[in-house]
Amino acid sequence: NGEQIAALCCSNPVFVLALAGHDHPGGFAMWRGRPFVTVEALLEAAEDKNAFAVVHVYNDRLVIDGCGTAVTTRVLPFR
């Protein structure tokens, strides 16, 4: 029922991002103009490295700032 849940989320005007973790390779989809992001598994980082993300919220965009070796950085403008 993932499509039903996504539709319910997108029906709310204040919904701007679905953020989840962890899927080993990570994932990204735009659905009805809204981003659905799955952060990569931190286990994918090298043994002597670190991996994490920080979400910055601005008036016109979200920035998922990947830090370390395994997390992708994404800039997501608001529609």
mmCIF file with all atom_site columns, N, CA and C in Angstrom:
data_model
loop_
_atom_site.group_PDB
_atom_site.id
_atom_site.type_symbol
_atom_site.label_atom_id
_atom_site.label_alt_id
_atom_site.label_comp_id
_atom_site.label_asym_id
_atom_site.label_entity_id
_atom_site.label_seq_id
_atom_site.pdbx_PDB_ins_code
_atom_site.Cartn_x
_atom_site.Cartn_y
_atom_site.Cartn_z
_atom_site.occupancy
_atom_site.B_iso_or_equiv
_atom_site.pdbx_formal_charge
_atom_site.auth_seq_id
_atom_site.auth_comp_id
_atom_site.auth_asym_id
_atom_site.auth_atom_id
_atom_site.pdbx_PDB_model_num
ATOM 1   N N  . ASN A 1 1  ? 0.811  -1.192 0.000  1.00 0.00 ? 1  ASN A N  1
ATOM 2   C CA . ASN A 1 1  ? 0.000  0.000  0.000  1.00 0.00 ? 1  ASN A CA 1
ATOM 3   C C  . ASN A 1 1  ? 0.862  1.267  0.000  1.00 0.00 ? 1  ASN A C  1
ATOM 4   N N  . GLY A 1 2  ? 2.081  1.162  -0.494 1.00 0.00 ? 2  GLY A N  1
ATOM 5   C CA . GLY A 1 2  ? 2.987  2.300  -0.499 1.00 0.00 ? 2  GLY A CA 1
ATOM 6   C C  . GLY A 1 2  ? 2.459  3.481  -1.286 1.00 0.00 ? 2  GLY A C  1
ATOM 7   N N  . GLU A 1 3  ? 1.807  3.208  -2.413 1.00 0.00 ? 3  GLU A N  1
ATOM 8   C CA . GLU A 1 3  ? 1.280  4.310  -3.222 1.00 0.00 ? 3  GLU A CA 1
ATOM 9   C C  . GLU A 1 3  ? 0.165  5.047  -2.472 1.00 0.00 ? 3  GLU A C  1
ATOM 10  N N  . GLN A 1 4  ? -0.646 4.313  -1.724 1.00 0.00 ? 4  GLN A N  1
ATOM 11  C CA . GLN A 1 4  ? -1.709 4.952  -0.931 1.00 0.00 ? 4  GLN A CA 1
ATOM 12  C C  . GLN A 1 4  ? -1.119 5.832  0.171  1.00 0.00 ? 4  GLN A C  1
ATOM 13  N N  . ILE A 1 5  ? -0.074 5.347  0.818  1.00 0.00 ? 5  ILE A N  1
ATOM 14  C CA . ILE A 1 5  ? 0.557  6.132  1.881  1.00 0.00 ? 5  ILE A CA 1
ATOM 15  C C  . ILE A 1 5  ? 1.217  7.375  1.290  1.00 0.00 ? 5  ILE A C  1
ATOM 16  N N  . ALA A 1 6  ? 1.909  7.230  0.160  1.00 0.00 ? 6  ALA A N  1
ATOM 17  C CA . ALA A 1 6  ? 2.531  8.379  -0.496 1.00 0.00 ? 6  ALA A CA 1
ATOM 18  C C  . ALA A 1 6  ? 1.480  9.399  -0.910 1.00 0.00 ? 6  ALA A C  1
ATOM 19  N N  . ALA A 1 7  ? 0.352  8.936  -1.436 1.00 0.00 ? 7  ALA A N  1
ATOM 20  C CA . ALA A 1 7  ? -0.731 9.842  -1.834 1.00 0.00 ? 7  ALA A CA 1
ATOM 21  C C  . ALA A 1 7  ? -1.277 10.592 -0.621 1.00 0.00 ? 7  ALA A C  1
ATOM 22  N N  . LEU A 1 8  ? -1.432 9.900  0.488  1.00 0.00 ? 8  LEU A N  1
ATOM 23  C CA . LEU A 1 8  ? -1.912 10.545 1.711  1.00 0.00 ? 8  LEU A CA 1
ATOM 24  C C  . LEU A 1 8  ? -0.923 11.621 2.170  1.00 0.00 ? 8  LEU A C  1
ATOM 25  N N  . CYS A 1 9  ? 0.365  11.299 2.151  1.00 0.00 ? 9  CYS A N  1
ATOM 26  C CA . CYS A 1 9  ? 1.381  12.296 2.527  1.00 0.00 ? 9  CYS A CA 1
ATOM 27  C C  . CYS A 1 9  ? 1.317  13.506 1.610  1.00 0.00 ? 9  CYS A C  1
ATOM 28  N N  . CYS A 1 10 ? 1.262  13.256 0.304  1.00 0.00 ? 10 CYS A N  1
ATOM 29  C CA . CYS A 1 10 ? 1.292  14.353 -0.672 1.00 0.00 ? 10 CYS A CA 1
ATOM 30  C C  . CYS A 1 10 ? 0.012  15.175 -0.685 1.00 0.00 ? 10 CYS A C  1
ATOM 31  N N  . SER A 1 11 ? -1.047 14.659 -0.107 1.00 0.00 ? 11 SER A N  1
ATOM 32  C CA . SER A 1 11 ? -2.297 15.419 -0.057 1.00 0.00 ? 11 SER A CA 1
ATOM 33  C C  . SER A 1 11 ? -2.242 16.530 0.988  1.00 0.00 ? 11 SER A C  1
ATOM 34  N N  . ASN A 1 12 ? -1.239 16.495 1.865  1.00 0.00 ? 12 ASN A N  1
ATOM 35  C CA . ASN A 1 12 ? -1.088 17.514 2.895  1.00 0.00 ? 12 ASN A CA 1
ATOM 36  C C  . ASN A 1 12 ? -0.189 18.624 2.358  1.00 0.00 ? 12 ASN A C  1
ATOM 37  N N  . PRO A 1 13 ? -0.644 19.868 2.337  1.00 0.00 ? 13 PRO A N  1
ATOM 38  C CA . PRO A 1 13 ? 0.144  20.954 1.739  1.00 0.00 ? 13 PRO A CA 1
ATOM 39  C C  . PRO A 1 13 ? 1.451  21.261 2.472  1.00 0.00 ? 13 PRO A C  1
ATOM 40  N N  . VAL A 1 14 ? 1.606  20.827 3.716  1.00 0.00 ? 14 VAL A N  1
ATOM 41  C CA . VAL A 1 14 ? 2.837  21.113 4.443  1.00 0.00 ? 14 VAL A CA 1
ATOM 42  C C  . VAL A 1 14 ? 3.863  19.989 4.327  1.00 0.00 ? 14 VAL A C  1
ATOM 43  N N  . PHE A 1 15 ? 3.499  18.908 3.677  1.00 0.00 ? 15 PHE A N  1
ATOM 44  C CA . PHE A 1 15 ? 4.431  17.788 3.492  1.00 0.00 ? 15 PHE A CA 1
ATOM 45  C C  . PHE A 1 15 ? 5.463  18.157 2.432  1.00 0.00 ? 15 PHE A C  1
ATOM 46  N N  . VAL A 1 16 ? 6.754  18.148 2.796  1.00 0.00 ? 16 VAL A N  1
ATOM 47  C CA . VAL A 1 16 ? 7.797  18.535 1.845  1.00 0.00 ? 16 VAL A CA 1
ATOM 48  C C  . VAL A 1 16 ? 8.830  17.448 1.603  1.00 0.00 ? 16 VAL A C  1
ATOM 49  N N  . LEU A 1 17 ? 8.912  16.425 2.456  1.00 0.00 ? 17 LEU A N  1
ATOM 50  C CA . LEU A 1 17 ? 9.950  15.418 2.308  1.00 0.00 ? 17 LEU A CA 1
ATOM 51  C C  . LEU A 1 17 ? 9.589  14.160 3.075  1.00 0.00 ? 17 LEU A C  1
ATOM 52  N N  . ALA A 1 18 ? 9.804  13.014 2.429  1.00 0.00 ? 18 ALA A N  1
ATOM 53  C CA . ALA A 1 18 ? 9.781  11.734 3.138  1.00 0.00 ? 18 ALA A CA 1
ATOM 54  C C  . ALA A 1 18 ? 11.229 11.292 3.247  1.00 0.00 ? 18 ALA A C  1
ATOM 55  N N  . LEU A 1 19 ? 11.693 11.092 4.459  1.00 0.00 ? 19 LEU A N  1
ATOM 56  C CA . LEU A 1 19 ? 13.089 10.732 4.695  1.00 0.00 ? 19 LEU A CA 1
ATOM 57  C C  . LEU A 1 19 ? 13.127 9.452  5.507  1.00 0.00 ? 19 LEU A C  1
ATOM 58  N N  . ALA A 1 20 ? 13.853 8.483  4.993  1.00 0.00 ? 20 ALA A N  1
ATOM 59  C CA . ALA A 1 20 ? 13.961 7.194  5.671  1.00 0.00 ? 20 ALA A CA 1
ATOM 60  C C  . ALA A 1 20 ? 15.399 6.706  5.592  1.00 0.00 ? 20 ALA A C  1
ATOM 61  N N  . GLY A 1 21 ? 15.725 5.705  6.309  1.00 0.00 ? 21 GLY A N  1
ATOM 62  C CA . GLY A 1 21 ? 17.029 5.056  6.264  1.00 0.00 ? 21 GLY A CA 1
ATOM 63  C C  . GLY A 1 21 ? 16.833 3.659  6.815  1.00 0.00 ? 21 GLY A C  1
ATOM 64  N N  . HIS A 1 22 ? 17.559 2.775  6.577  1.00 0.00 ? 22 HIS A N  1
ATOM 65  C CA . HIS A 1 22 ? 18.687 2.668  5.706  1.00 0.00 ? 22 HIS A CA 1
ATOM 66  C C  . HIS A 1 22 ? 18.409 1.596  4.658  1.00 0.00 ? 22 HIS A C  1
ATOM 67  N N  . ASP A 1 23 ? 18.690 1.932  3.448  1.00 0.00 ? 23 ASP A N  1
ATOM 68  C CA . ASP A 1 23 ? 18.699 0.971  2.355  1.00 0.00 ? 23 ASP A CA 1
ATOM 69  C C  . ASP A 1 23 ? 20.138 0.981  1.869  1.00 0.00 ? 23 ASP A C  1
ATOM 70  N N  . HIS A 1 24 ? 20.774 -0.151 1.785  1.00 0.00 ? 24 HIS A N  1
ATOM 71  C CA . HIS A 1 24 ? 22.223 -0.173 1.543  1.00 0.00 ? 24 HIS A CA 1
ATOM 72  C C  . HIS A 1 24 ? 22.671 0.733  0.393  1.00 0.00 ? 24 HIS A C  1
ATOM 73  N N  . PRO A 1 25 ? 22.044 0.685  -0.781 1.00 0.00 ? 25 PRO A N  1
ATOM 74  C CA . PRO A 1 25 ? 22.480 1.603  -1.833 1.00 0.00 ? 25 PRO A CA 1
ATOM 75  C C  . PRO A 1 25 ? 21.822 2.976  -1.749 1.00 0.00 ? 25 PRO A C  1
ATOM 76  N N  . GLY A 1 26 ? 20.823 3.143  -0.894 1.00 0.00 ? 26 GLY A N  1
ATOM 77  C CA . GLY A 1 26 ? 20.082 4.396  -0.829 1.00 0.00 ? 26 GLY A CA 1
ATOM 78  C C  . GLY A 1 26 ? 19.028 4.434  -1.916 1.00 0.00 ? 26 GLY A C  1
ATOM 79  N N  . GLY A 1 27 ? 18.196 5.453  -1.886 1.00 0.00 ? 27 GLY A N  1
ATOM 80  C CA . GLY A 1 27 ? 17.155 5.554  -2.898 1.00 0.00 ? 27 GLY A CA 1
ATOM 81  C C  . GLY A 1 27 ? 16.598 6.962  -2.972 1.00 0.00 ? 27 GLY A C  1
ATOM 82  N N  . PHE A 1 28 ? 16.033 7.281  -4.139 1.00 0.00 ? 28 PHE A N  1
ATOM 83  C CA . PHE A 1 28 ? 15.450 8.595  -4.347 1.00 0.00 ? 28 PHE A CA 1
ATOM 84  C C  . PHE A 1 28 ? 14.341 8.480  -5.381 1.00 0.00 ? 28 PHE A C  1
ATOM 85  N N  . ALA A 1 29 ? 13.234 9.140  -5.103 1.00 0.00 ? 29 ALA A N  1
ATOM 86  C CA . ALA A 1 29 ? 12.143 9.228  -6.079 1.00 0.00 ? 29 ALA A CA 1
ATOM 87  C C  . ALA A 1 29 ? 11.409 10.541 -5.860 1.00 0.00 ? 29 ALA A C  1
ATOM 88  N N  . MET A 1 30 ? 10.934 11.117 -6.950 1.00 0.00 ? 30 MET A N  1
ATOM 89  C CA . MET A 1 30 ? 10.030 12.264 -6.872 1.00 0.00 ? 30 MET A CA 1
ATOM 90  C C  . MET A 1 30 ? 8.643  11.706 -7.186 1.00 0.00 ? 30 MET A C  1
ATOM 91  N N  . TRP A 1 31 ? 7.690  12.013 -6.348 1.00 0.00 ? 31 TRP A N  1
ATOM 92  C CA . TRP A 1 31 ? 6.325  11.537 -6.557 1.00 0.00 ? 31 TRP A CA 1
ATOM 93  C C  . TRP A 1 31 ? 5.391  12.709 -6.308 1.00 0.00 ? 31 TRP A C  1
ATOM 94  N N  . ARG A 1 32 ? 4.628  13.065 -7.331 1.00 0.00 ? 32 ARG A N  1
ATOM 95  C CA . ARG A 1 32 ? 3.740  14.231 -7.248 1.00 0.00 ? 32 ARG A CA 1
ATOM 96  C C  . ARG A 1 32 ? 4.498  15.482 -6.818 1.00 0.00 ? 32 ARG A C  1
ATOM 97  N N  . GLY A 1 33 ? 5.724  15.600 -7.308 1.00 0.00 ? 33 GLY A N  1
ATOM 98  C CA . GLY A 1 33 ? 6.527  16.775 -7.031 1.00 0.00 ? 33 GLY A CA 1
ATOM 99  C C  . GLY A 1 33 ? 7.178  16.820 -5.664 1.00 0.00 ? 33 GLY A C  1
ATOM 100 N N  . ARG A 1 34 ? 7.096  15.740 -4.907 1.00 0.00 ? 34 ARG A N  1
ATOM 101 C CA . ARG A 1 34 ? 7.677  15.698 -3.567 1.00 0.00 ? 34 ARG A CA 1
ATOM 102 C C  . ARG A 1 34 ? 8.770  14.634 -3.513 1.00 0.00 ? 34 ARG A C  1
ATOM 103 N N  . PRO A 1 35 ? 9.886  14.927 -2.838 1.00 0.00 ? 35 PRO A N  1
ATOM 104 C CA . PRO A 1 35 ? 10.982 13.961 -2.769 1.00 0.00 ? 35 PRO A CA 1
ATOM 105 C C  . PRO A 1 35 ? 10.766 12.902 -1.682 1.00 0.00 ? 35 PRO A C  1
ATOM 106 N N  . PHE A 1 36 ? 11.101 11.689 -2.041 1.00 0.00 ? 36 PHE A N  1
ATOM 107 C CA . PHE A 1 36 ? 11.122 10.555 -1.120 1.00 0.00 ? 36 PHE A CA 1
ATOM 108 C C  . PHE A 1 36 ? 12.559 10.037 -1.137 1.00 0.00 ? 36 PHE A C  1
ATOM 109 N N  . VAL A 1 37 ? 13.260 10.175 -0.011 1.00 0.00 ? 37 VAL A N  1
ATOM 110 C CA . VAL A 1 37 ? 14.686 9.863  0.056  1.00 0.00 ? 37 VAL A CA 1
ATOM 111 C C  . VAL A 1 37 ? 14.917 8.773  1.093  1.00 0.00 ? 37 VAL A C  1
ATOM 112 N N  . THR A 1 38 ? 15.705 7.793  0.716  1.00 0.00 ? 38 THR A N  1
ATOM 113 C CA . THR A 1 38 ? 16.192 6.800  1.665  1.00 0.00 ? 38 THR A CA 1
ATOM 114 C C  . THR A 1 38 ? 17.699 6.952  1.741  1.00 0.00 ? 38 THR A C  1
ATOM 115 N N  . VAL A 1 39 ? 18.199 7.215  2.928  1.00 0.00 ? 39 VAL A N  1
ATOM 116 C CA . VAL A 1 39 ? 19.627 7.433  3.137  1.00 0.00 ? 39 VAL A CA 1
ATOM 117 C C  . VAL A 1 39 ? 20.346 6.083  3.095  1.00 0.00 ? 39 VAL A C  1
ATOM 118 N N  . GLU A 1 40 ? 21.529 6.105  2.502  1.00 0.00 ? 40 GLU A N  1
ATOM 119 C CA . GLU A 1 40 ? 22.326 4.901  2.427  1.00 0.00 ? 40 GLU A CA 1
ATOM 120 C C  . GLU A 1 40 ? 22.642 4.356  3.820  1.00 0.00 ? 40 GLU A C  1
ATOM 121 N N  . ALA A 1 41 ? 22.852 3.061  3.876  1.00 0.00 ? 41 ALA A N  1
ATOM 122 C CA . ALA A 1 41 ? 23.210 2.427  5.142  1.00 0.00 ? 41 ALA A CA 1
ATOM 123 C C  . ALA A 1 41 ? 24.583 2.907  5.590  1.00 0.00 ? 41 ALA A C  1
ATOM 124 N N  . LEU A 1 42 ? 24.697 3.255  6.852  1.00 0.00 ? 42 LEU A N  1
ATOM 125 C CA . LEU A 1 42 ? 25.977 3.691  7.376  1.00 0.00 ? 42 LEU A CA 1
ATOM 126 C C  . LEU A 1 42 ? 26.993 2.560  7.376  1.00 0.00 ? 42 LEU A C  1
ATOM 127 N N  . LEU A 1 43 ? 26.503 1.338  7.293  1.00 0.00 ? 43 LEU A N  1
ATOM 128 C CA . LEU A 1 43 ? 27.405 0.188  7.221  1.00 0.00 ? 43 LEU A CA 1
ATOM 129 C C  . LEU A 1 43 ? 28.235 0.191  5.951  1.00 0.00 ? 43 LEU A C  1
ATOM 130 N N  . GLU A 1 44 ? 27.843 0.990  4.961  1.00 0.00 ? 44 GLU A N  1
ATOM 131 C CA . GLU A 1 44 ? 28.586 1.064  3.711  1.00 0.00 ? 44 GLU A CA 1
ATOM 132 C C  . GLU A 1 44 ? 29.855 1.901  3.847  1.00 0.00 ? 44 GLU A C  1
ATOM 133 N N  . ALA A 1 45 ? 29.996 2.620  4.955  1.00 0.00 ? 45 ALA A N  1
ATOM 134 C CA . ALA A 1 45 ? 31.206 3.416  5.178  1.00 0.00 ? 45 ALA A CA 1
ATOM 135 C C  . ALA A 1 45 ? 32.385 2.483  5.435  1.00 0.00 ? 45 ALA A C  1
ATOM 136 N N  . ALA A 1 46 ? 33.560 2.929  5.027  1.00 0.00 ? 46 ALA A N  1
ATOM 137 C CA . ALA A 1 46 ? 34.765 2.161  5.308  1.00 0.00 ? 46 ALA A CA 1
ATOM 138 C C  . ALA A 1 46 ? 34.935 1.999  6.821  1.00 0.00 ? 46 ALA A C  1
ATOM 139 N N  . GLU A 1 47 ? 35.596 0.928  7.220  1.00 0.00 ? 47 GLU A N  1
ATOM 140 C CA . GLU A 1 47 ? 35.725 0.598  8.637  1.00 0.00 ? 47 GLU A CA 1
ATOM 141 C C  . GLU A 1 47 ? 36.342 1.727  9.462  1.00 0.00 ? 47 GLU A C  1
ATOM 142 N N  . ASP A 1 48 ? 37.287 2.445  8.901  1.00 0.00 ? 48 ASP A N  1
ATOM 143 C CA . ASP A 1 48 ? 37.960 3.503  9.648  1.00 0.00 ? 48 ASP A CA 1
ATOM 144 C C  . ASP A 1 48 ? 37.389 4.888  9.348  1.00 0.00 ? 48 ASP A C  1
ATOM 145 N N  . LYS A 1 49 ? 36.229 4.942  8.680  1.00 0.00 ? 49 LYS A N  1
ATOM 146 C CA . LYS A 1 49 ? 35.597 6.211  8.311  1.00 0.00 ? 49 LYS A CA 1
ATOM 147 C C  . LYS A 1 49 ? 34.238 6.334  8.980  1.00 0.00 ? 49 LYS A C  1
ATOM 148 N N  . ASN A 1 50 ? 33.590 7.447  8.760  1.00 0.00 ? 50 ASN A N  1
ATOM 149 C CA . ASN A 1 50 ? 32.267 7.699  9.310  1.00 0.00 ? 50 ASN A CA 1
ATOM 150 C C  . ASN A 1 50 ? 31.346 8.129  8.182  1.00 0.00 ? 50 ASN A C  1
ATOM 151 N N  . ALA A 1 51 ? 30.062 8.016  8.394  1.00 0.00 ? 51 ALA A N  1
ATOM 152 C CA . ALA A 1 51 ? 29.083 8.458  7.413  1.00 0.00 ? 51 ALA A CA 1
ATOM 153 C C  . ALA A 1 51 ? 27.818 8.894  8.149  1.00 0.00 ? 51 ALA A C  1
ATOM 154 N N  . PHE A 1 52 ? 27.328 10.081 7.805  1.00 0.00 ? 52 PHE A N  1
ATOM 155 C CA . PHE A 1 52 ? 26.089 10.585 8.382  1.00 0.00 ? 52 PHE A CA 1
ATOM 156 C C  . PHE A 1 52 ? 25.586 11.699 7.492  1.00 0.00 ? 52 PHE A C  1
ATOM 157 N N  . ALA A 1 53 ? 24.401 12.185 7.782  1.00 0.00 ? 53 ALA A N  1
ATOM 158 C CA . ALA A 1 53 ? 23.832 13.285 7.008  1.00 0.00 ? 53 ALA A CA 1
ATOM 159 C C  . ALA A 1 53 ? 23.217 14.299 7.960  1.00 0.00 ? 53 ALA A C  1
ATOM 160 N N  . VAL A 1 54 ? 23.234 15.551 7.512  1.00 0.00 ? 54 VAL A N  1
ATOM 161 C CA . VAL A 1 54 ? 22.587 16.642 8.231  1.00 0.00 ? 54 VAL A CA 1
ATOM 162 C C  . VAL A 1 54 ? 21.598 17.272 7.256  1.00 0.00 ? 54 VAL A C  1
ATOM 163 N N  . VAL A 1 55 ? 20.374 17.499 7.703  1.00 0.00 ? 55 VAL A N  1
ATOM 164 C CA . VAL A 1 55 ? 19.368 18.128 6.857  1.00 0.00 ? 55 VAL A CA 1
ATOM 165 C C  . VAL A 1 55 ? 19.286 19.601 7.233  1.00 0.00 ? 55 VAL A C  1
ATOM 166 N N  . HIS A 1 56 ? 19.517 20.462 6.240  1.00 0.00 ? 56 HIS A N  1
ATOM 167 C CA . HIS A 1 56 ? 19.398 21.904 6.420  1.00 0.00 ? 56 HIS A CA 1
ATOM 168 C C  . HIS A 1 56 ? 18.096 22.342 5.744  1.00 0.00 ? 56 HIS A C  1
ATOM 169 N N  . VAL A 1 57 ? 17.306 23.132 6.437  1.00 0.00 ? 57 VAL A N  1
ATOM 170 C CA . VAL A 1 57 ? 16.023 23.603 5.904  1.00 0.00 ? 57 VAL A CA 1
ATOM 171 C C  . VAL A 1 57 ? 16.127 25.110 5.679  1.00 0.00 ? 57 VAL A C  1
ATOM 172 N N  . TYR A 1 58 ? 15.876 25.518 4.435  1.00 0.00 ? 58 TYR A N  1
ATOM 173 C CA . TYR A 1 58 ? 15.891 26.923 4.046  1.00 0.00 ? 58 TYR A CA 1
ATOM 174 C C  . TYR A 1 58 ? 14.503 27.307 3.545  1.00 0.00 ? 58 TYR A C  1
ATOM 175 N N  . ASN A 1 59 ? 14.278 28.584 3.291  1.00 0.00 ? 59 ASN A N  1
ATOM 176 C CA . ASN A 1 59 ? 12.966 29.037 2.812  1.00 0.00 ? 59 ASN A CA 1
ATOM 177 C C  . ASN A 1 59 ? 12.582 28.417 1.470  1.00 0.00 ? 59 ASN A C  1
ATOM 178 N N  . ASP A 1 60 ? 13.566 28.150 0.626  1.00 0.00 ? 60 ASP A N  1
ATOM 179 C CA . ASP A 1 60 ? 13.273 27.696 -0.730 1.00 0.00 ? 60 ASP A CA 1
ATOM 180 C C  . ASP A 1 60 ? 13.748 26.281 -1.055 1.00 0.00 ? 60 ASP A C  1
ATOM 181 N N  . ARG A 1 61 ? 14.420 25.623 -0.090 1.00 0.00 ? 61 ARG A N  1
ATOM 182 C CA . ARG A 1 61 ? 14.970 24.310 -0.400 1.00 0.00 ? 61 ARG A CA 1
ATOM 183 C C  . ARG A 1 61 ? 15.350 23.565 0.875  1.00 0.00 ? 61 ARG A C  1
ATOM 184 N N  . LEU A 1 62 ? 15.513 22.261 0.712  1.00 0.00 ? 62 LEU A N  1
ATOM 185 C CA . LEU A 1 62 ? 16.125 21.396 1.715  1.00 0.00 ? 62 LEU A CA 1
ATOM 186 C C  . LEU A 1 62 ? 17.467 20.958 1.167  1.00 0.00 ? 62 LEU A C  1
ATOM 187 N N  . VAL A 1 63 ? 18.455 20.844 2.029  1.00 0.00 ? 63 VAL A N  1
ATOM 188 C CA . VAL A 1 63 ? 19.742 20.296 1.623  1.00 0.00 ? 63 VAL A CA 1
ATOM 189 C C  . VAL A 1 63 ? 20.054 19.131 2.556  1.00 0.00 ? 63 VAL A C  1
ATOM 190 N N  . ILE A 1 64 ? 20.190 17.958 1.975  1.00 0.00 ? 64 ILE A N  1
ATOM 191 C CA . ILE A 1 64 ? 20.656 16.798 2.729  1.00 0.00 ? 64 ILE A CA 1
ATOM 192 C C  . ILE A 1 64 ? 22.162 16.759 2.494  1.00 0.00 ? 64 ILE A C  1
ATOM 193 N N  . ASP A 1 65 ? 22.903 17.102 3.514  1.00 0.00 ? 65 ASP A N  1
ATOM 194 C CA . ASP A 1 65 ? 24.351 17.252 3.417  1.00 0.00 ? 65 ASP A CA 1
ATOM 195 C C  . ASP A 1 65 ? 25.009 15.958 3.862  1.00 0.00 ? 65 ASP A C  1
ATOM 196 N N  . GLY A 1 66 ? 25.419 15.167 2.879  1.00 0.00 ? 66 GLY A N  1
ATOM 197 C CA . GLY A 1 66 ? 26.087 13.908 3.188  1.00 0.00 ? 66 GLY A CA 1
ATOM 198 C C  . GLY A 1 66 ? 27.491 14.161 3.698  1.00 0.00 ? 66 GLY A C  1
ATOM 199 N N  . CYS A 1 67 ? 27.827 13.562 4.805  1.00 0.00 ? 67 CYS A N  1
ATOM 200 C CA . CYS A 1 67 ? 29.134 13.731 5.418  1.00 0.00 ? 67 CYS A CA 1
ATOM 201 C C  . CYS A 1 67 ? 29.794 12.354 5.550  1.00 0.00 ? 67 CYS A C  1
ATOM 202 N N  . GLY A 1 68 ? 31.057 12.299 5.300  1.00 0.00 ? 68 GLY A N  1
ATOM 203 C CA . GLY A 1 68 ? 31.740 11.022 5.369  1.00 0.00 ? 68 GLY A CA 1
ATOM 204 C C  . GLY A 1 68 ? 31.739 10.327 4.025  1.00 0.00 ? 68 GLY A C  1
ATOM 205 N N  . THR A 1 69 ? 31.820 9.031  4.050  1.00 0.00 ? 69 THR A N  1
ATOM 206 C CA . THR A 1 69 ? 32.104 8.284  2.828  1.00 0.00 ? 69 THR A CA 1
ATOM 207 C C  . THR A 1 69 ? 30.910 7.681  2.117  1.00 0.00 ? 69 THR A C  1
ATOM 208 N N  . ALA A 1 70 ? 29.758 7.595  2.754  1.00 0.00 ? 70 ALA A N  1
ATOM 209 C CA . ALA A 1 70 ? 28.699 6.808  2.140  1.00 0.00 ? 70 ALA A CA 1
ATOM 210 C C  . ALA A 1 70 ? 27.390 7.533  1.908  1.00 0.00 ? 70 ALA A C  1
ATOM 211 N N  . VAL A 1 71 ? 27.271 8.783  2.289  1.00 0.00 ? 71 VAL A N  1
ATOM 212 C CA . VAL A 1 71 ? 25.982 9.451  2.220  1.00 0.00 ? 71 VAL A CA 1
ATOM 213 C C  . VAL A 1 71 ? 25.991 10.514 1.121  1.00 0.00 ? 71 VAL A C  1
ATOM 214 N N  . THR A 1 72 ? 25.015 10.449 0.230  1.00 0.00 ? 72 THR A N  1
ATOM 215 C CA . THR A 1 72 ? 24.896 11.361 -0.894 1.00 0.00 ? 72 THR A CA 1
ATOM 216 C C  . THR A 1 72 ? 24.373 12.715 -0.438 1.00 0.00 ? 72 THR A C  1
ATOM 217 N N  . THR A 1 73 ? 24.924 13.793 -0.999 1.00 0.00 ? 73 THR A N  1
ATOM 218 C CA . THR A 1 73 ? 24.408 15.135 -0.759 1.00 0.00 ? 73 THR A CA 1
ATOM 219 C C  . THR A 1 73 ? 23.348 15.440 -1.821 1.00 0.00 ? 73 THR A C  1
ATOM 220 N N  . ARG A 1 74 ? 22.211 15.987 -1.399 1.00 0.00 ? 74 ARG A N  1
ATOM 221 C CA . ARG A 1 74 ? 21.126 16.325 -2.319 1.00 0.00 ? 74 ARG A CA 1
ATOM 222 C C  . ARG A 1 74 ? 20.606 17.719 -1.995 1.00 0.00 ? 74 ARG A C  1
ATOM 223 N N  . VAL A 1 75 ? 20.320 18.497 -3.021 1.00 0.00 ? 75 VAL A N  1
ATOM 224 C CA . VAL A 1 75 ? 19.653 19.791 -2.877 1.00 0.00 ? 75 VAL A CA 1
ATOM 225 C C  . VAL A 1 75 ? 18.266 19.615 -3.463 1.00 0.00 ? 75 VAL A C  1
ATOM 226 N N  . LEU A 1 76 ? 17.243 19.858 -2.659 1.00 0.00 ? 76 LEU A N  1
ATOM 227 C CA . LEU A 1 76 ? 15.855 19.611 -3.045 1.00 0.00 ? 76 LEU A CA 1
ATOM 228 C C  . LEU A 1 76 ? 15.060 20.909 -2.952 1.00 0.00 ? 76 LEU A C  1
ATOM 229 N N  . PRO A 1 77 ? 14.842 21.587 -4.082 1.00 0.00 ? 77 PRO A N  1
ATOM 230 C CA . PRO A 1 77 ? 14.072 22.831 -4.045 1.00 0.00 ? 77 PRO A CA 1
ATOM 231 C C  . PRO A 1 77 ? 12.610 22.560 -3.710 1.00 0.00 ? 77 PRO A C  1
ATOM 232 N N  . PHE A 1 78 ? 11.999 23.488 -2.980 1.00 0.00 ? 78 PHE A N  1
ATOM 233 C CA . PHE A 1 78 ? 10.561 23.399 -2.748 1.00 0.00 ? 78 PHE A CA 1
ATOM 234 C C  . PHE A 1 78 ? 9.862  23.753 -4.048 1.00 0.00 ? 78 PHE A C  1
ATOM 235 N N  . ARG A 1 79 ? 8.716  23.153 -4.270 1.00 0.00 ? 79 ARG A N  1
ATOM 236 C CA . ARG A 1 79 ? 8.005  23.442 -5.518 1.00 0.00 ? 79 ARG A CA 1
ATOM 237 C C  . ARG A 1 79 ? 7.184  24.682 -5.388 1.00 0.00 ? 79 ARG A C  1
#
